[in-house]
mmCIF file of C-alpha atoms in Angstrom:
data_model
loop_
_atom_site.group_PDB
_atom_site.id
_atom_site.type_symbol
_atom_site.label_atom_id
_atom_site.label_comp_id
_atom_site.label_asym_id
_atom_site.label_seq_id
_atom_site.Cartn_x
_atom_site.Cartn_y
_atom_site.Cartn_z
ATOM 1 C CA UNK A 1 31.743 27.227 7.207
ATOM 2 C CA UNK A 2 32.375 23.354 7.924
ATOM 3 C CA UNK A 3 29.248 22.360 6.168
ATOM 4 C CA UNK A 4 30.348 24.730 3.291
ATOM 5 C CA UNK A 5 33.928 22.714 3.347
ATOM 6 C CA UNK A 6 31.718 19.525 3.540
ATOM 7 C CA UNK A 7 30.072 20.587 0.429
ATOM 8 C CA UNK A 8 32.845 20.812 -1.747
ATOM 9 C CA UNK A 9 34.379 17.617 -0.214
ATOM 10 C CA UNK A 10 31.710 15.460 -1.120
ATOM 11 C CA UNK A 11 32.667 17.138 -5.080
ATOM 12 C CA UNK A 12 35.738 16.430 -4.716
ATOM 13 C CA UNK A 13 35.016 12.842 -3.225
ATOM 14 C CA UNK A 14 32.610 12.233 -6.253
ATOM 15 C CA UNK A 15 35.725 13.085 -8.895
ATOM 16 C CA UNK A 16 38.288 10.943 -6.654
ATOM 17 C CA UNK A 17 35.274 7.824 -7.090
ATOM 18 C CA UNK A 18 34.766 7.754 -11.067
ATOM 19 C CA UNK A 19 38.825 8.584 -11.179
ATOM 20 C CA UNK A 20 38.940 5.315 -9.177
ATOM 21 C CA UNK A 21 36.555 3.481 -11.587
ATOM 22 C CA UNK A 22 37.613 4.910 -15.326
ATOM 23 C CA UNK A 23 35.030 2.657 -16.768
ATOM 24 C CA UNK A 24 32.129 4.285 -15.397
ATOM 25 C CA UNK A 25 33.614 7.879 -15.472
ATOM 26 C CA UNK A 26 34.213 6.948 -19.268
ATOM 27 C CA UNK A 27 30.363 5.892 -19.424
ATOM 28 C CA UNK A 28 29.128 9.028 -17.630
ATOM 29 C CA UNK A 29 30.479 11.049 -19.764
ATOM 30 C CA UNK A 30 28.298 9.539 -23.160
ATOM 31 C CA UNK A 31 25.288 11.925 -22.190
ATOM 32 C CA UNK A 32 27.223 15.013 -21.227
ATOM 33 C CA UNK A 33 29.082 14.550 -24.816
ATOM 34 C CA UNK A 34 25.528 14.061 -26.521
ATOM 35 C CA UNK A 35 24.106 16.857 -24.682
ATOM 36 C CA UNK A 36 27.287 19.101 -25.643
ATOM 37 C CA UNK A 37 26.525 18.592 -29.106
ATOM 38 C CA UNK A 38 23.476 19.417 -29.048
ATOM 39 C CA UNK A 39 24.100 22.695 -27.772
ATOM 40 C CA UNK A 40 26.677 23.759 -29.386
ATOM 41 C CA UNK A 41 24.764 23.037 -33.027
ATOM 42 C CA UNK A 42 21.847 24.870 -31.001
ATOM 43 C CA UNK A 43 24.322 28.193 -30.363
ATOM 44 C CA UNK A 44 25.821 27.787 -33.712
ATOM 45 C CA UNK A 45 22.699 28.301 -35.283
ATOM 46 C CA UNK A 46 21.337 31.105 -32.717
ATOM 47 C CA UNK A 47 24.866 32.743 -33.951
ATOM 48 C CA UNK A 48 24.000 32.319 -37.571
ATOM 49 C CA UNK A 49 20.806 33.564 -37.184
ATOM 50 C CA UNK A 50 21.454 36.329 -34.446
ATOM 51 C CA UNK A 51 21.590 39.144 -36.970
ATOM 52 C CA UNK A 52 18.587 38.417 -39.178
ATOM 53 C CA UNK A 53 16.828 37.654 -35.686
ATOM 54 C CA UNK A 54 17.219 41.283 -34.475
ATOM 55 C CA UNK A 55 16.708 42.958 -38.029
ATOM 56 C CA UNK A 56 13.405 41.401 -38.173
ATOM 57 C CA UNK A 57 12.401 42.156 -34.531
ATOM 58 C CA UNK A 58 13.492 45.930 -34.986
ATOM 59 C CA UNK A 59 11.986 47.462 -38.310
ATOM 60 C CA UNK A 60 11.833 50.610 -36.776
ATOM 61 C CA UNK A 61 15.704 51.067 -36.790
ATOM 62 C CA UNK A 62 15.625 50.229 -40.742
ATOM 63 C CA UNK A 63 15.795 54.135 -41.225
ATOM 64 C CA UNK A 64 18.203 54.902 -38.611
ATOM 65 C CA UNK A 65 21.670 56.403 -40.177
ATOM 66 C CA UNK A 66 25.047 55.351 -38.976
ATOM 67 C CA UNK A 67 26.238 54.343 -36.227
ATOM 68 C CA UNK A 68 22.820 54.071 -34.114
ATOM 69 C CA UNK A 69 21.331 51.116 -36.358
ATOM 70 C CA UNK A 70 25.295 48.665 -35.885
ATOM 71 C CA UNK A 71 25.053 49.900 -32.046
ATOM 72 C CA UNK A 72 21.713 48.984 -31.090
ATOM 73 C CA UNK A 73 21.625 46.103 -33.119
ATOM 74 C CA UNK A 74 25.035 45.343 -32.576
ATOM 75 C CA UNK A 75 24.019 45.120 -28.603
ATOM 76 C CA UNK A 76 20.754 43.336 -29.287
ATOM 77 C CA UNK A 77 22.988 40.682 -30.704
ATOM 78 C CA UNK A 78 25.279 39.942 -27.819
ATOM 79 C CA UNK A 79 22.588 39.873 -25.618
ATOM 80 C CA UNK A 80 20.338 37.529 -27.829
ATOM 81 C CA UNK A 81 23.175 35.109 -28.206
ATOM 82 C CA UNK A 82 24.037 35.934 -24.272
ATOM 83 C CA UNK A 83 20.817 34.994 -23.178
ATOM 84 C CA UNK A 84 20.966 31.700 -25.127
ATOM 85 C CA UNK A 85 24.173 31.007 -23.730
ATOM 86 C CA UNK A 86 23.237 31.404 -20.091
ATOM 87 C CA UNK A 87 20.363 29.564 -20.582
ATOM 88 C CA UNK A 88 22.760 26.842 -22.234
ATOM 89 C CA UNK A 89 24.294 27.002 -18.662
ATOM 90 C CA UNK A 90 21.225 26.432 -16.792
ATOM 91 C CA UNK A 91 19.718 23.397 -18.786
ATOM 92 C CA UNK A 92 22.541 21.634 -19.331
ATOM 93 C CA UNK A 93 22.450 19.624 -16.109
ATOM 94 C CA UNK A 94 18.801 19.057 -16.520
ATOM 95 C CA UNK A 95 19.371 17.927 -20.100
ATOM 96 C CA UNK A 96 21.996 15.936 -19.424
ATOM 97 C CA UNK A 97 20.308 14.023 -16.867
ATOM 98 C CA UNK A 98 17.402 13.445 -18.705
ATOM 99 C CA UNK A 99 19.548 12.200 -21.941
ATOM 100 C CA UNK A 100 21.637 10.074 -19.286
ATOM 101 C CA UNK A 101 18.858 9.099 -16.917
ATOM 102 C CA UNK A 102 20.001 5.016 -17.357
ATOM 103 C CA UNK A 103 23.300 5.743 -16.952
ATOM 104 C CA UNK A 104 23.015 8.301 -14.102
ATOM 105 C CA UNK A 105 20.913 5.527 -12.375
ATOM 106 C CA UNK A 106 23.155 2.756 -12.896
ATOM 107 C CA UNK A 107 26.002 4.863 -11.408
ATOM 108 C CA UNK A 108 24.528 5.993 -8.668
ATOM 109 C CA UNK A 109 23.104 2.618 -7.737
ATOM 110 C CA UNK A 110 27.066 1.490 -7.916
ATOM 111 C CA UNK A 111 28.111 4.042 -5.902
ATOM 112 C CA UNK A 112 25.776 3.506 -2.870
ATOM 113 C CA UNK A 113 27.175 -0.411 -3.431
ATOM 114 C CA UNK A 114 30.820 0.249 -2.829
ATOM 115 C CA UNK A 115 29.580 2.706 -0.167
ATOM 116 C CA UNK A 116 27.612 0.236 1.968
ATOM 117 C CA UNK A 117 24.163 -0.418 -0.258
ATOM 118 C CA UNK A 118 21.061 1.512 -0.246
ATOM 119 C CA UNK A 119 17.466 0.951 -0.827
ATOM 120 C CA UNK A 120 15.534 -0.158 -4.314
ATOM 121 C CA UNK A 121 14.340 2.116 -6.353
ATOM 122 C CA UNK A 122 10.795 2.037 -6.784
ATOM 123 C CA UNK A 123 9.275 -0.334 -9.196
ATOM 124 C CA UNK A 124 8.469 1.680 -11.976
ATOM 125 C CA UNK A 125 9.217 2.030 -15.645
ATOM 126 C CA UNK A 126 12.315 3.608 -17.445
ATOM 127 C CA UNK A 127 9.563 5.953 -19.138
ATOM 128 C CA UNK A 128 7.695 6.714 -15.196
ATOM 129 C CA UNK A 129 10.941 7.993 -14.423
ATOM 130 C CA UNK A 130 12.213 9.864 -17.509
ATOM 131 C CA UNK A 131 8.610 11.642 -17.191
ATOM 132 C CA UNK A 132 9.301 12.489 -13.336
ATOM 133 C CA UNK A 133 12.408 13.634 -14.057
ATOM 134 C CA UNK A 134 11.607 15.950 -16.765
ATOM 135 C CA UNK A 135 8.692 17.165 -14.719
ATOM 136 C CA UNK A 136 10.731 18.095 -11.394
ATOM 137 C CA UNK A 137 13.522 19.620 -13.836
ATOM 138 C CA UNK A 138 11.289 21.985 -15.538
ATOM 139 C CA UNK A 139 10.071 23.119 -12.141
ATOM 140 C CA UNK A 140 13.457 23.712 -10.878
ATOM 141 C CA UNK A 141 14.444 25.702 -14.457
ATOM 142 C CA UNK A 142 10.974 27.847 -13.884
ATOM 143 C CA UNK A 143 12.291 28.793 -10.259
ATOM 144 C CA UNK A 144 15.666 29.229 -11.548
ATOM 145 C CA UNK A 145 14.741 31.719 -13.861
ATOM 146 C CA UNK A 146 12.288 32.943 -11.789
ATOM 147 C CA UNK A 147 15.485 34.236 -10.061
ATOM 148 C CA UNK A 148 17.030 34.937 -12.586
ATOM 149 C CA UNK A 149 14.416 37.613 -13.645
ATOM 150 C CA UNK A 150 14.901 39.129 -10.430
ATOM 151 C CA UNK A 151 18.522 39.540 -10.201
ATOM 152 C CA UNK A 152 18.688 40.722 -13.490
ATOM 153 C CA UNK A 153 16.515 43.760 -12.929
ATOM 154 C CA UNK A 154 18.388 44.110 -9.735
ATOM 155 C CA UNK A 155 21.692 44.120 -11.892
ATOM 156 C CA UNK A 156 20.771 47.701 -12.537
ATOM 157 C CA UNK A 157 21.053 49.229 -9.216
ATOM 158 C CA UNK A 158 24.088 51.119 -8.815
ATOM 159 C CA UNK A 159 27.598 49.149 -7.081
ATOM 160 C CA UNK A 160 25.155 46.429 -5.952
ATOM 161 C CA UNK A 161 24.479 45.010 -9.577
ATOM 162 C CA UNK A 162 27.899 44.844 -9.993
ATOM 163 C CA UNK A 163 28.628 43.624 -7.057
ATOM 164 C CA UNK A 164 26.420 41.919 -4.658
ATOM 165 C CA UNK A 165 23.912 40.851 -7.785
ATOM 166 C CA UNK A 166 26.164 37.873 -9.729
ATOM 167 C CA UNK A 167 27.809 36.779 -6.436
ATOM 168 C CA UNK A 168 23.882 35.242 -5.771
ATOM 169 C CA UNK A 169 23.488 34.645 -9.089
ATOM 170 C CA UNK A 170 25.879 31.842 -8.862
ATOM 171 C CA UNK A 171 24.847 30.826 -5.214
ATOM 172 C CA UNK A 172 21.104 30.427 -6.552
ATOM 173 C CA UNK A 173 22.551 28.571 -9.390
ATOM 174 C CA UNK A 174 24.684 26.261 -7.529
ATOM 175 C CA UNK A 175 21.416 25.615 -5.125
ATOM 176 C CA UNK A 176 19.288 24.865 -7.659
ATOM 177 C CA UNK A 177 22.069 22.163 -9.308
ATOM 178 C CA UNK A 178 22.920 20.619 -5.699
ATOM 179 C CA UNK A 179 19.021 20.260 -6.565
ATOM 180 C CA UNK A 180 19.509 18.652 -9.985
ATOM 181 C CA UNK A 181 22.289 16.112 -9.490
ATOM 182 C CA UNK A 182 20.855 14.848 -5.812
ATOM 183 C CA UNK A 183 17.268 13.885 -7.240
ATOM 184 C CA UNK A 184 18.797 10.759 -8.479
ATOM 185 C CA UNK A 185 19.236 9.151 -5.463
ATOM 186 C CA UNK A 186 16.942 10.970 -3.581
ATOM 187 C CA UNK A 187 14.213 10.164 -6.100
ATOM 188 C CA UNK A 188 14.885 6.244 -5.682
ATOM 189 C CA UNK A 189 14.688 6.746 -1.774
ATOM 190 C CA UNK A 190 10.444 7.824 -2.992
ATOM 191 C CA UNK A 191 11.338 11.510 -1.708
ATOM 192 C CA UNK A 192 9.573 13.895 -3.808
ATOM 193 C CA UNK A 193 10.694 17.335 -5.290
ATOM 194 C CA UNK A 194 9.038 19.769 -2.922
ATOM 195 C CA UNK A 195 10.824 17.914 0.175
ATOM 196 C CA UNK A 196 14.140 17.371 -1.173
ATOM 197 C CA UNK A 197 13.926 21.228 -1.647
ATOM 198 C CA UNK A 198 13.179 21.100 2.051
ATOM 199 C CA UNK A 199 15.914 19.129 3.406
ATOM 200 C CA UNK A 200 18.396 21.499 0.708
ATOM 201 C CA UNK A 201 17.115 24.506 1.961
ATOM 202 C CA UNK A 202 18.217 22.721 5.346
ATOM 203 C CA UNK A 203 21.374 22.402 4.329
ATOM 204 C CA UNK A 204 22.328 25.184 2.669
ATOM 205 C CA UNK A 205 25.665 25.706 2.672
ATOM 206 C CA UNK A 206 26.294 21.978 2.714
ATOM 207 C CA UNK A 207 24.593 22.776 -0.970
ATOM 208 C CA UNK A 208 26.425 25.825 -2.027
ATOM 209 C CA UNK A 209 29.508 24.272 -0.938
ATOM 210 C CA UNK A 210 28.970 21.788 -3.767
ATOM 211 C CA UNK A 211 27.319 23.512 -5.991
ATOM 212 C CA UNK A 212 28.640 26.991 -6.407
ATOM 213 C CA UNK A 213 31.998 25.138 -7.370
ATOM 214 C CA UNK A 214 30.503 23.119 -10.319
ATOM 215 C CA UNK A 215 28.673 26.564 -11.682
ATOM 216 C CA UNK A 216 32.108 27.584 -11.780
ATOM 217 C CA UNK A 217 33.300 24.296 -13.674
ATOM 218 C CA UNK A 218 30.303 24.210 -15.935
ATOM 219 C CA UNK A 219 30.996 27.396 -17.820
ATOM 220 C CA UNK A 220 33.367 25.741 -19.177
ATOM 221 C CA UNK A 221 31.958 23.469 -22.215
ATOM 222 C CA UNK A 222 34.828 20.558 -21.789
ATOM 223 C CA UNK A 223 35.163 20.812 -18.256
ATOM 224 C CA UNK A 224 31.592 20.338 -17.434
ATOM 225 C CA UNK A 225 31.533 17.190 -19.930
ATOM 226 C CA UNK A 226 34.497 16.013 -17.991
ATOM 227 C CA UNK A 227 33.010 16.851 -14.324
ATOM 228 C CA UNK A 228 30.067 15.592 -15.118
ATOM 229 C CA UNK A 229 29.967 11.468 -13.907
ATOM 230 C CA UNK A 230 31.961 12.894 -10.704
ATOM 231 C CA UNK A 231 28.986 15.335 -9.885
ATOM 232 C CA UNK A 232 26.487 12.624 -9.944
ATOM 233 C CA UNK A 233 28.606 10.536 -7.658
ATOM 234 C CA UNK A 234 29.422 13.327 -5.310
ATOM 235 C CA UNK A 235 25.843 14.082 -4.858
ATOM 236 C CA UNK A 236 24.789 10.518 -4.241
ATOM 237 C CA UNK A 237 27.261 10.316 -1.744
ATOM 238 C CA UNK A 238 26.136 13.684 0.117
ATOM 239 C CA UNK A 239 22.533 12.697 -0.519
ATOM 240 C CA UNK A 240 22.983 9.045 1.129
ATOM 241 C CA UNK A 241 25.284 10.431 4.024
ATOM 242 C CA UNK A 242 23.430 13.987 4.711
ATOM 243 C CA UNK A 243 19.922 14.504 3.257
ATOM 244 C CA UNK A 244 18.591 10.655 3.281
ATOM 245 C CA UNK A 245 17.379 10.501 6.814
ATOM 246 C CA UNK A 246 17.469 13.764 8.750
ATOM 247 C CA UNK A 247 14.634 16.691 9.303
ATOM 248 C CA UNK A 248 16.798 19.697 7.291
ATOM 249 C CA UNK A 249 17.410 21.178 10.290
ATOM 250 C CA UNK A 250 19.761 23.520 9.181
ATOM 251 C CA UNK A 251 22.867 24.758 9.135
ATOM 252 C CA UNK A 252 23.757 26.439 12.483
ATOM 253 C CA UNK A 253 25.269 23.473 13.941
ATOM 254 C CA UNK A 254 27.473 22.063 11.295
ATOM 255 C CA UNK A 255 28.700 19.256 14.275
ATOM 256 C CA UNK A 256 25.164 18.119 14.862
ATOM 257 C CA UNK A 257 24.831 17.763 10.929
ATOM 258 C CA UNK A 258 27.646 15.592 10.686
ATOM 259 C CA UNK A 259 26.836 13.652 13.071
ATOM 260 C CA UNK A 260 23.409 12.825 11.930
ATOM 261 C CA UNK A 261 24.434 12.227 8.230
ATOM 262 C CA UNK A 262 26.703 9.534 9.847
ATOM 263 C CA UNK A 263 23.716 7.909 12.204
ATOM 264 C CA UNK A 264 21.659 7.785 8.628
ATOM 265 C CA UNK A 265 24.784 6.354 6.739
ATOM 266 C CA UNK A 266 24.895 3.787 9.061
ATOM 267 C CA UNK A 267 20.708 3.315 9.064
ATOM 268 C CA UNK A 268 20.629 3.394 5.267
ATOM 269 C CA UNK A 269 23.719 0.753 5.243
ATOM 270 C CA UNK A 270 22.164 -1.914 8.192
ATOM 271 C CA UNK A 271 18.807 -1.402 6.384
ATOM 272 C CA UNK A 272 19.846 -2.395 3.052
ATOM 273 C CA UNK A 273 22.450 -4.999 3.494
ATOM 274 C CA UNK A 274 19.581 -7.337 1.566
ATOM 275 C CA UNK A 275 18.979 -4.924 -1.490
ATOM 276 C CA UNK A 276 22.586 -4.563 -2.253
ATOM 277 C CA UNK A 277 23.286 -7.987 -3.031
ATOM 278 C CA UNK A 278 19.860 -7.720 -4.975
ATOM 279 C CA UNK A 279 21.149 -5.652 -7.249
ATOM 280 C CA UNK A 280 23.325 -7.276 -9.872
ATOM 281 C CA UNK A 281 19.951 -9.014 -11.244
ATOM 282 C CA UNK A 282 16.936 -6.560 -10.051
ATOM 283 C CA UNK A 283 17.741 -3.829 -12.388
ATOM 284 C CA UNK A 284 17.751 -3.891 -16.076
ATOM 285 C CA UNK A 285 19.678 -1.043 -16.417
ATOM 286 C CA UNK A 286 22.390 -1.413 -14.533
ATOM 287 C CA UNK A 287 23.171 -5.076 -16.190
ATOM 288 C CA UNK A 288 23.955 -2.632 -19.761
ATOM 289 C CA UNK A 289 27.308 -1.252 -17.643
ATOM 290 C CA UNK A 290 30.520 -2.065 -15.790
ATOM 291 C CA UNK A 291 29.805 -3.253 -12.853
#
């Protein structure tokens, strides 16, 4: 339970951080705006479309009388424009990252600054990266819905689909975007996807703790634009102070966690004392913001 707590601190910590630096919560929030739009002309059209959509895909209920042909239809349509909606949910992190990847970057990078330093990222193009990213995103969104498969046809057992089923649904999706927001500065630390899964799975309920709260947040359009910078800044600080330099170990000794995330802030901050003052001039990206 005290690594779930820790969870939603470090959240909460990330919103008190860009709160504290308006210019950069203001910046963060460019590619969850752009992102927003996107999907909202994306659902308006899906909504436009919805009806001729299903007519087309069911010409066997052209003959059907009244009211069989509204109903089924009718319920084809919610659950086309349902399905596009959820899946709304579950890209927009990914999207938004990708969209924001330079700006995500840069506020990260000023994060672990105030915070102590951290290490360079590795030398390698904006394009590298945005490539990377979209590659370890899409194989998150395959095992997400991968789940989401499951508990779906699992959401038609009796009392337990009701039940049991969406309570986790939103644990799986608030793993899988504790997954999402700390690859940025678990990606610059050279760490790849398969063992910051790992060092997650570790730590899960240091990860549900922070991400089952933003699922929450996110389902609401304005709120997750709004949320958005202080997610990325949350999970860099949980990343740099619990998942940087530890084995995943797991959760049963939530003392023993905290205890190593501080030995590995303190490593990561001795370690880096150098690169922090490099920053300012190493990094083309982060000259383009507030510093």
């Amino acid at each position: 339970m005290r690594d779930l707590a820790a969870g939603f601190g470090y959240l909460m910590k990330g919103q008190r951080w860009v709160a504290r630096h308006t210019r950069w919560w203001g910046f963060g929030m460019i590619p969850a705006l752009v992102s927003l739009v996107l999907y909202a002309g994306a659902l308006a059209v899906l909504g436009f479309w919805a009806d001729d959509a299903v007519a087309w895909a069911t010409p066997f209920a052209d003959d059907w009388g009244s009211p069989w042909q509204s109903l089924v239809r009718g319920t084809l349509v919610v659950l086309l424009f349902g399905a596009g909606l959820g899946l709304a949910v579950l890209t927009f992190t990914a999207v938004t990252l990708l969209v924001g990847s330079p700006f995500y970057e840069s506020l990260a990078e000023r994060v672990e600054e105030l915070e102590g330093g951290g290490p360079d990222g590795p030398d390698t193009s904006l394009w590298h990266d945005l490539v990377v990213g979209a590659r370890d995103s899409l194989v998150i969104l395959f095992w997400t819905a991968l789940f989401g498969v499951l508990l779906f046809a699992c959401g038609f057992v009796p009392v337990i689909g009701q039940t049991a089923v969406p309570a986790v649904g939103f644990c799986v999706s608030g793993f899988f975007l504790a997954a999402e927001l700390t690859s940025v500065p678990l990606q610059r630390r050279g760490i790849p996807l398969k063992e910051r899964l790992r060092r997650l799975r570790g730590h899960k309920m240091l990860s549900l703790g922070f991400g089952v709260p933003l699922v929450l947040l996110f389902l609401l359009p304005f709120v997750a634009v709004l949320a958005m910078p202080g997610a990325v800044a949350g999970a860099t600080l949980m990343a740099r102070e619990r998942l940087a330099d530890q084995d995943g170990d797991g959760d049963g000794d939530g003392g023993g966690g905290q205890s190593g995330g501080s030995d590995s802030f303190v490593t990561n901050s001795t370690a880096s004392s150098t690169s922090s003052v490099r920053w300012s001039s190493s990094k083309s990206t982060g000259d383009a913001f507030p510093s």
